[in-house]
mmCIF file of C-alpha atoms and ligand atoms in Angstrom:
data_model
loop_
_atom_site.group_PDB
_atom_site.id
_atom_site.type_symbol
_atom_site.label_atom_id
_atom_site.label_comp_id
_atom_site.label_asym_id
_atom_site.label_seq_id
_atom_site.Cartn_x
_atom_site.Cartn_y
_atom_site.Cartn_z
ATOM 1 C CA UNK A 1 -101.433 131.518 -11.859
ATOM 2 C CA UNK A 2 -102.957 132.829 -8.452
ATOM 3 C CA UNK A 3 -105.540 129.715 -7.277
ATOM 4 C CA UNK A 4 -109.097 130.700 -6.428
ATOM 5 C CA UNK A 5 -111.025 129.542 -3.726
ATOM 6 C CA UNK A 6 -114.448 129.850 -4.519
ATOM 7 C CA UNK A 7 -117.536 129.347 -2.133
ATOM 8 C CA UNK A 8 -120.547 127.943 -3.585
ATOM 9 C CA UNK A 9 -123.032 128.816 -0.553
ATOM 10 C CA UNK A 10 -126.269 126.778 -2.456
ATOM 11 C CA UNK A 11 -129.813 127.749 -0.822
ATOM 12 C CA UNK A 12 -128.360 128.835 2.385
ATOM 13 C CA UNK A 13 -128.120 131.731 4.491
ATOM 14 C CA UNK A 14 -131.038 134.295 5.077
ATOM 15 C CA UNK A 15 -130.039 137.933 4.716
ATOM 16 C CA UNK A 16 -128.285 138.529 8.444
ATOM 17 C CA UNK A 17 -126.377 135.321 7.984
ATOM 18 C CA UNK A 18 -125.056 135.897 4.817
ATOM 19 C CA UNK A 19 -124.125 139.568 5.780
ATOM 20 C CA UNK A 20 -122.347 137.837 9.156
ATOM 21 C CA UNK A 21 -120.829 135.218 6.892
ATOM 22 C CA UNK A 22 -119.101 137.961 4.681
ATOM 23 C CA UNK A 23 -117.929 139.792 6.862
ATOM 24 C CA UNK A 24 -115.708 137.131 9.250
ATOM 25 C CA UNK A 25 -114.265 136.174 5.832
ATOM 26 C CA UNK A 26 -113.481 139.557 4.735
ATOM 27 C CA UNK A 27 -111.784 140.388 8.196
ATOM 28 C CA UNK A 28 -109.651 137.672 8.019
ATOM 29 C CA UNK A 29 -109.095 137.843 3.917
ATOM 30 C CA UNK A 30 -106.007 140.344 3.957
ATOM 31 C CA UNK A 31 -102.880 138.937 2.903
ATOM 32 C CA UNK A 32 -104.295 135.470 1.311
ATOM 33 C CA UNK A 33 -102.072 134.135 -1.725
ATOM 34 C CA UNK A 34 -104.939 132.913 -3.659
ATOM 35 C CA UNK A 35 -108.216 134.526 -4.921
ATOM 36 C CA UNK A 36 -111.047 134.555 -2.819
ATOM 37 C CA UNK A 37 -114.624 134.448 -5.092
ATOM 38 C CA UNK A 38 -118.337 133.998 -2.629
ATOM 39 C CA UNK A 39 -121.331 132.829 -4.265
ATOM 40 C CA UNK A 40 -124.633 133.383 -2.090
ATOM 41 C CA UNK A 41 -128.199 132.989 -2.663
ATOM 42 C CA UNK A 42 -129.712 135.089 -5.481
ATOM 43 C CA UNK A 43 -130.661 137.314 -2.750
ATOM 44 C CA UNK A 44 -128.176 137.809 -0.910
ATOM 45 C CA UNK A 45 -125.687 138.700 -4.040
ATOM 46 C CA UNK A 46 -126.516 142.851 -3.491
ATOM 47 C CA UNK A 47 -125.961 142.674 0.337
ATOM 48 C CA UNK A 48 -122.795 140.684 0.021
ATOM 49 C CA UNK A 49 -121.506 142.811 -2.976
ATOM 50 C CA UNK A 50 -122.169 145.665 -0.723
ATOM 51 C CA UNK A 51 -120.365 143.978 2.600
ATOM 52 C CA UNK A 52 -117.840 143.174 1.077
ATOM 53 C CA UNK A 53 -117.273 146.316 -1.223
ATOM 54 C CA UNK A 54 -113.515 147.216 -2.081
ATOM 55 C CA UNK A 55 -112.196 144.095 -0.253
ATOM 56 C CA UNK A 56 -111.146 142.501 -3.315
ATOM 57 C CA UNK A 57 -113.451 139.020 -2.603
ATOM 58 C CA UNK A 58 -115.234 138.360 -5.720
ATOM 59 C CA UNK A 59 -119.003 137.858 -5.250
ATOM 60 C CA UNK A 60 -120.912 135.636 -8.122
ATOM 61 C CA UNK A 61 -124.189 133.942 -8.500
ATOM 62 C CA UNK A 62 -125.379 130.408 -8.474
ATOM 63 C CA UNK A 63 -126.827 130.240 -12.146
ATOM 64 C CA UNK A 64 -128.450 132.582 -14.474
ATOM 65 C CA UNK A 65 -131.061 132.180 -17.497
ATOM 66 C CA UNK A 66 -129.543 132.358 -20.733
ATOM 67 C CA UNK A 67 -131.949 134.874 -22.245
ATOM 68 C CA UNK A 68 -131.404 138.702 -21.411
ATOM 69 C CA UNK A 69 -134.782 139.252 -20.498
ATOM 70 C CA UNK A 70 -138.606 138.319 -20.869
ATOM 71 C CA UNK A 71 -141.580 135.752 -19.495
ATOM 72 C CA UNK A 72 -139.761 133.192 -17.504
ATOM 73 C CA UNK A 73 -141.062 133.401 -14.257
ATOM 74 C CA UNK A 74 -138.622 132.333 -11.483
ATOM 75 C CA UNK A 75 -135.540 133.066 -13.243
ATOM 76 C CA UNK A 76 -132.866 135.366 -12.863
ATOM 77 C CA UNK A 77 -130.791 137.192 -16.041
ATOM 78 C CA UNK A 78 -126.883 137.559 -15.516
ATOM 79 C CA UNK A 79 -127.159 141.205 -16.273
ATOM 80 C CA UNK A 80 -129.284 141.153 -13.085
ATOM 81 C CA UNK A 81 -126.957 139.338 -11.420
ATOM 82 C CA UNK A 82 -124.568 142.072 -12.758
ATOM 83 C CA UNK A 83 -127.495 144.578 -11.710
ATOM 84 C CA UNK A 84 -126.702 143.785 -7.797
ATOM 85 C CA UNK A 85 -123.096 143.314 -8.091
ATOM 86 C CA UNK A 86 -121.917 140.319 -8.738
ATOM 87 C CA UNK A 87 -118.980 139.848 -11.284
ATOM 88 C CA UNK A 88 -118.838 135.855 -11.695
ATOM 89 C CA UNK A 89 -121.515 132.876 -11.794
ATOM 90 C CA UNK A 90 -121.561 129.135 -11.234
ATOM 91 C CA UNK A 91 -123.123 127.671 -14.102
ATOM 92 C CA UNK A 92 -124.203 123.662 -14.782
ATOM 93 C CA UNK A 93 -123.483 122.519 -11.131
ATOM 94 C CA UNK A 94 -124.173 119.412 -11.423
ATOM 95 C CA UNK A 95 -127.163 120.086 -9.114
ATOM 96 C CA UNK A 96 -128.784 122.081 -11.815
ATOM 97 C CA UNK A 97 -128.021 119.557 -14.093
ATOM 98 C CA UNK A 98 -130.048 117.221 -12.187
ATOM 99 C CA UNK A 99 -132.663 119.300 -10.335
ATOM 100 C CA UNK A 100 -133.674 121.684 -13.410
ATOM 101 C CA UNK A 101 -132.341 119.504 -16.227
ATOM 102 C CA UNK A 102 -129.842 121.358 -17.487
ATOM 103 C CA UNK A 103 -128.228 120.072 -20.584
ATOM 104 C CA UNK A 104 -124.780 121.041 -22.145
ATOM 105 C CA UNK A 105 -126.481 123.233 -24.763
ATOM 106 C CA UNK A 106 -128.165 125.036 -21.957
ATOM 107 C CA UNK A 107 -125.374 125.632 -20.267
ATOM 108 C CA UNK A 108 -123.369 126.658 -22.892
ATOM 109 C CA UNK A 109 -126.457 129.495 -23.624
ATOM 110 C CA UNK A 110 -126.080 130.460 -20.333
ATOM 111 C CA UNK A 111 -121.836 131.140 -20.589
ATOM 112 C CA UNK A 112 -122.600 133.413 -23.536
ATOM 113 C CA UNK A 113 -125.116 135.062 -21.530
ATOM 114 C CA UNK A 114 -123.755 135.596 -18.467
ATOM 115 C CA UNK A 115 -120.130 136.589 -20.608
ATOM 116 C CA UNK A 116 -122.017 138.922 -22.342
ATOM 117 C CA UNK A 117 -123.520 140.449 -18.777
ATOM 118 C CA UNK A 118 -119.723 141.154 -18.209
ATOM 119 C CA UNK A 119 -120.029 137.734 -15.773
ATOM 120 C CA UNK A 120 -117.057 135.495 -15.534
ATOM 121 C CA UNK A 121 -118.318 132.073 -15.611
ATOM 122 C CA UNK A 122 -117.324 129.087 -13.925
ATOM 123 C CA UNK A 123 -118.381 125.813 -15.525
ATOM 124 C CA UNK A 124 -119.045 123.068 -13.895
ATOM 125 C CA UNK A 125 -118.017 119.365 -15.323
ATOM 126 C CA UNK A 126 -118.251 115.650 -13.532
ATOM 127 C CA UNK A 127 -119.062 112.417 -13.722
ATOM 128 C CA UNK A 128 -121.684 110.069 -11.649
ATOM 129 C CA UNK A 129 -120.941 107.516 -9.571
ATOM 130 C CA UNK A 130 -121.837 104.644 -11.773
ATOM 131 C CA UNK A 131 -120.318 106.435 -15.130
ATOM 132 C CA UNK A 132 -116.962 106.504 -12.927
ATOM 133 C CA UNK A 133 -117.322 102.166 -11.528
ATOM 134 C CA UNK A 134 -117.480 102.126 -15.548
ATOM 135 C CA UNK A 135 -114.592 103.782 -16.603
ATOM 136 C CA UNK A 136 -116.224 106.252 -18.408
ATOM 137 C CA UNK A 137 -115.139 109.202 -15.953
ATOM 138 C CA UNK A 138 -113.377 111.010 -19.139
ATOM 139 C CA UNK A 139 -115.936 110.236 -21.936
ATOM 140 C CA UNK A 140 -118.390 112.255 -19.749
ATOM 141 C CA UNK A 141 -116.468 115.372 -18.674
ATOM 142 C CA UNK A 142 -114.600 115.271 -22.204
ATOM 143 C CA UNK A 143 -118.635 115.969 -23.446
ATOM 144 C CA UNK A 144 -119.423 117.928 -20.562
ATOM 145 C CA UNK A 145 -116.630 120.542 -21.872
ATOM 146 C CA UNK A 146 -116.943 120.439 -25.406
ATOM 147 C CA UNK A 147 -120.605 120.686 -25.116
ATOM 148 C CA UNK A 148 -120.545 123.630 -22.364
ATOM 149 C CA UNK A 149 -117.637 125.499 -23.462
ATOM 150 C CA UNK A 150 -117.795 128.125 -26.435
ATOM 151 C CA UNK A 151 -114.589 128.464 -28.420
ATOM 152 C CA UNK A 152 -113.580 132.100 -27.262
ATOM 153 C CA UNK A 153 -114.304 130.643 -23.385
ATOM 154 C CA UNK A 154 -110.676 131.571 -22.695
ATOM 155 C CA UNK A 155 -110.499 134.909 -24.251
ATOM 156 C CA UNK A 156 -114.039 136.930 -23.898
ATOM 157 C CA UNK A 157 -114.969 138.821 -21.591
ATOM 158 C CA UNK A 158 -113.538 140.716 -18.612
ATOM 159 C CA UNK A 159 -111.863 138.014 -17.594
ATOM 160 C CA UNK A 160 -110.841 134.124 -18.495
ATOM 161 C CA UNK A 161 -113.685 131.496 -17.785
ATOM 162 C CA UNK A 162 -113.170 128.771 -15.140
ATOM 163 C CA UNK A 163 -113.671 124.906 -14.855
ATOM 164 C CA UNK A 164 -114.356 123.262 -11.940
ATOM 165 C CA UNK A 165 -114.295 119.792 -11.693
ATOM 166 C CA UNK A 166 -116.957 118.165 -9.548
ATOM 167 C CA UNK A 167 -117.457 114.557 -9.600
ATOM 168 C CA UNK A 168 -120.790 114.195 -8.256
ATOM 169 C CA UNK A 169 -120.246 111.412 -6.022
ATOM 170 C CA UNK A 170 -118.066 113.422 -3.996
ATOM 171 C CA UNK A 171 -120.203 116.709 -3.279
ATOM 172 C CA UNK A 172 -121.721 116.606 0.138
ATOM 173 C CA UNK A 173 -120.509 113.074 0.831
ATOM 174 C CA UNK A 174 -117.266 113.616 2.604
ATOM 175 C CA UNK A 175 -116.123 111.465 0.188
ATOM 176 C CA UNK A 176 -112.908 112.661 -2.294
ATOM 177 C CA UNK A 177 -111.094 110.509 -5.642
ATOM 178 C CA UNK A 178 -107.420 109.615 -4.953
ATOM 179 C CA UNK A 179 -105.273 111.976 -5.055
ATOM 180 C CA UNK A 180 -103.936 110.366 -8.634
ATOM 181 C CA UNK A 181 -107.278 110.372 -10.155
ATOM 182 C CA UNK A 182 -107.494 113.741 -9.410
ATOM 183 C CA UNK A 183 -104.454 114.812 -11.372
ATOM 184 C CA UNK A 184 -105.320 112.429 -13.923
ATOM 185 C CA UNK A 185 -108.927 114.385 -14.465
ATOM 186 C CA UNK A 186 -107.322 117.553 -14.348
ATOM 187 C CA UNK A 187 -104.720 116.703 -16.872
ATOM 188 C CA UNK A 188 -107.121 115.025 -18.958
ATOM 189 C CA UNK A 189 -109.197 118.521 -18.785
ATOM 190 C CA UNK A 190 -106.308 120.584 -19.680
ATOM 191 C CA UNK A 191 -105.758 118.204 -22.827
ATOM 192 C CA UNK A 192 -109.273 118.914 -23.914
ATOM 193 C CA UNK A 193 -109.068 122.584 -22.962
ATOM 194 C CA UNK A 194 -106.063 123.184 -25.372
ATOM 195 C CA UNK A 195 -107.570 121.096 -28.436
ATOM 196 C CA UNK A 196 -111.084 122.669 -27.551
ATOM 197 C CA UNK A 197 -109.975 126.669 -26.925
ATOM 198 C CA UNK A 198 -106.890 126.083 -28.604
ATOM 199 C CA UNK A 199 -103.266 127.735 -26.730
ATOM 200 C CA UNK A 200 -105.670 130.134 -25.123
ATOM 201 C CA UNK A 201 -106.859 126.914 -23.069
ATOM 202 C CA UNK A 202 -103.906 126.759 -20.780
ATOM 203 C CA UNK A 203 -105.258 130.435 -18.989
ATOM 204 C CA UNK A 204 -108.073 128.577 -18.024
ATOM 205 C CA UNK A 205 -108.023 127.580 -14.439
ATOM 206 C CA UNK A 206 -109.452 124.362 -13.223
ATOM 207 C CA UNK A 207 -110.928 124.298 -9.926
ATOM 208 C CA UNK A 208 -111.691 120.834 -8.142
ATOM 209 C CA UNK A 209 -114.828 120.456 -5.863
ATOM 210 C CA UNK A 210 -116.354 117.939 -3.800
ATOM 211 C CA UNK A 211 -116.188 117.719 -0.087
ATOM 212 C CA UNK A 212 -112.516 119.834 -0.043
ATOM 213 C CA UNK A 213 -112.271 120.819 3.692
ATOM 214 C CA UNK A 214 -109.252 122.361 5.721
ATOM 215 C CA UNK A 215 -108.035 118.365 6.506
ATOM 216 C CA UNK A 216 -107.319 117.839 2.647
ATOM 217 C CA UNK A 217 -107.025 121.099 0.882
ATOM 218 C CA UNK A 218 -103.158 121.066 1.358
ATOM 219 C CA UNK A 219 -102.858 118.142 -0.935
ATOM 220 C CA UNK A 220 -105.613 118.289 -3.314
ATOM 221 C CA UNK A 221 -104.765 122.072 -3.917
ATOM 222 C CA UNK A 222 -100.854 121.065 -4.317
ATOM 223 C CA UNK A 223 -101.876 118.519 -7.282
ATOM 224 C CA UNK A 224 -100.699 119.951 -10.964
ATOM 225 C CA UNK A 225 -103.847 121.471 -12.864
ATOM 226 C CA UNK A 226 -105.543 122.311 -9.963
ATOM 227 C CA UNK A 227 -106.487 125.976 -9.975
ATOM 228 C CA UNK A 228 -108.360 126.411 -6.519
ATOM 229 C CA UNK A 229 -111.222 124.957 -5.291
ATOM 230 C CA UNK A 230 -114.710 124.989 -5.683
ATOM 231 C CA UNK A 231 -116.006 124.365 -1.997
ATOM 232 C CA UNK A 232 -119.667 123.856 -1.187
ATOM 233 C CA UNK A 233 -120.477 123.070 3.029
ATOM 234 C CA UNK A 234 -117.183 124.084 4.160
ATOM 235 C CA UNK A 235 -117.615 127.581 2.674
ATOM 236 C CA UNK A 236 -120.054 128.227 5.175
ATOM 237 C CA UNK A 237 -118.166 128.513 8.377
ATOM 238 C CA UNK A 238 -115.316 131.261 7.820
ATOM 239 C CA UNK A 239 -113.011 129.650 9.526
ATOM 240 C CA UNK A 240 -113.157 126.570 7.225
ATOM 241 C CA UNK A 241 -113.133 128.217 4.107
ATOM 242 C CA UNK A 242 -110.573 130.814 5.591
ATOM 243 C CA UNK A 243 -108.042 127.656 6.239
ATOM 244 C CA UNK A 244 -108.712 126.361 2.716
ATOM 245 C CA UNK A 245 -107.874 129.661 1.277
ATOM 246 C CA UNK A 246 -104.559 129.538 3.746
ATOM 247 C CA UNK A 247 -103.637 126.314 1.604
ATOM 248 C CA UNK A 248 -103.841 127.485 -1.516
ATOM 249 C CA UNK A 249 -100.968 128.954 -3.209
ATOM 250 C CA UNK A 250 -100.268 132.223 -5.546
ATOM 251 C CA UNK A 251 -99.278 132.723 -8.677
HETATM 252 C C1 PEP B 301 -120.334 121.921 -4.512
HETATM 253 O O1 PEP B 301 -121.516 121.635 -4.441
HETATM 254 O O2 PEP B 301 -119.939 122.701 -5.395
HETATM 255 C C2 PEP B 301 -119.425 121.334 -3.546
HETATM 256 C C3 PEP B 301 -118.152 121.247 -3.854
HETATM 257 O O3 PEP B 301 -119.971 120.891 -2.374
HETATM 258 P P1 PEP B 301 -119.212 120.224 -1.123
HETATM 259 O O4 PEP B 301 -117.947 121.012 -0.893
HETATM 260 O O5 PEP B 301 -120.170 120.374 0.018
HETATM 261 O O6 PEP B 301 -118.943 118.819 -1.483
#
């Protein structure tokens, strides 16, 4: 399975940075063995979409509201999303989780929204700091999933949903797991994914994110289970996120 590197810009980049951003990754994109997905501000998904039209880099939102439509002020629907030309969408970073309160049952609202928007969804799962000093690292994202993930997440839609595994303690920190606890969570997630989704689980690709730059992409991407990456400050200098992509590895 082809990895995917997948940039998770956050509340950053006004529309001529975002535009510039685009397009020094699409000029140096050609060739790449992996996937390449960017996820921009709300408003810059229809500019991006647009700059980087026909390139074949995926362009997704940050979240979406799980109802189609209606009186909630603030919020953005996937088929809007959709609307301005995006094709995938984080949902439950665990930034959401904390800043808006986002609960498993939301989130899994939101993956049947967005799915039915024609979004692919990427799902994010990981434990705190203090739930990982007490061993319960597993007990959480085990929840995390069941409680996120519909049954048909591997098999609806236009194409298979994706995990990414986040532990929170590592986003922004510059801090990463061991290698080995890595590829323990991700084989621990592919255990749950198959008695969750059933055989359909093993299509599912699991990304891992927190603090992956172009120092250790090499060897977290080379890991088994790991799917691509899910990379937050380094996907906003090109050539950072361009030498992440240049580790992954095809399928
Ligand atoms: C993220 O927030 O999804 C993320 C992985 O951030 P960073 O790469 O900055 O740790």
């Amino acid at each position: 399975m082809r990895q995917l590197i997948a940039g998770n810009w956050k509340m950053n980049g006004l529309l001529t940075e975002a535009t510039t951003l685009a397009q020094h990754i699409s000029a140096a994109a050609a060739g790449l063995a992996c996937d390449l997905l960017v996820c921009p501000p709300a408003t810059a998904v229809h500019i991006v979409a647009a700059t980087l039209s026909g390139c074949g880099i995926g362009v997704g939102g940050q979240d979406c509201h799980a109802e189609e439509k209606g009186a909630h002020t603030g919020d953005i629907s996937a088929a809007m999303l959709r609307d301005a030309g995006a094709t995938w969408v984080i949902l439950g970073h665990s930034e959401r989780r904390a800043d808006h309160g986002e609960t498993d049952a939301m989130v899994l609202a939101k993956v049947d929204a967005a799915v039915t928007a024609g979004l692919t969804p990427i799902v994010c799962v990981g434990e705190t700091e203090a739930q990982r000093l007490a061993g319960r690292q597993e007990e959480v994202v085990g929840a995390q999933l069941v409680g996120s993930l519909p049954k048909d997440f591997a098999s609806s839609g236009a194409s298979v949903g994706v995990v990414a595994y986040e532990p929170v303690w590592a986003i922004g920190t510059g801090r990463t797991p061991t290698e080995a606890d890595v590829a323990a969570m991700h084989a621990f997630i592919r255990k749950t994914l198959l008695a969750h989704l059933g055989p359909a689980g093993q299509g599912v690709r699991i990304l891992y994110g927190g603090s992956m730059k172009p120092a250790n992409a090499k060897a977290l991407l080379a890991l088994p289970e790991v799917g691509g990456g899910l990379i937050g400050g380094a996907s906003l200098k090109a050539p950072d996120f361009l030498a992440i992509a240049e580790a992954a590895v095809g399928g």
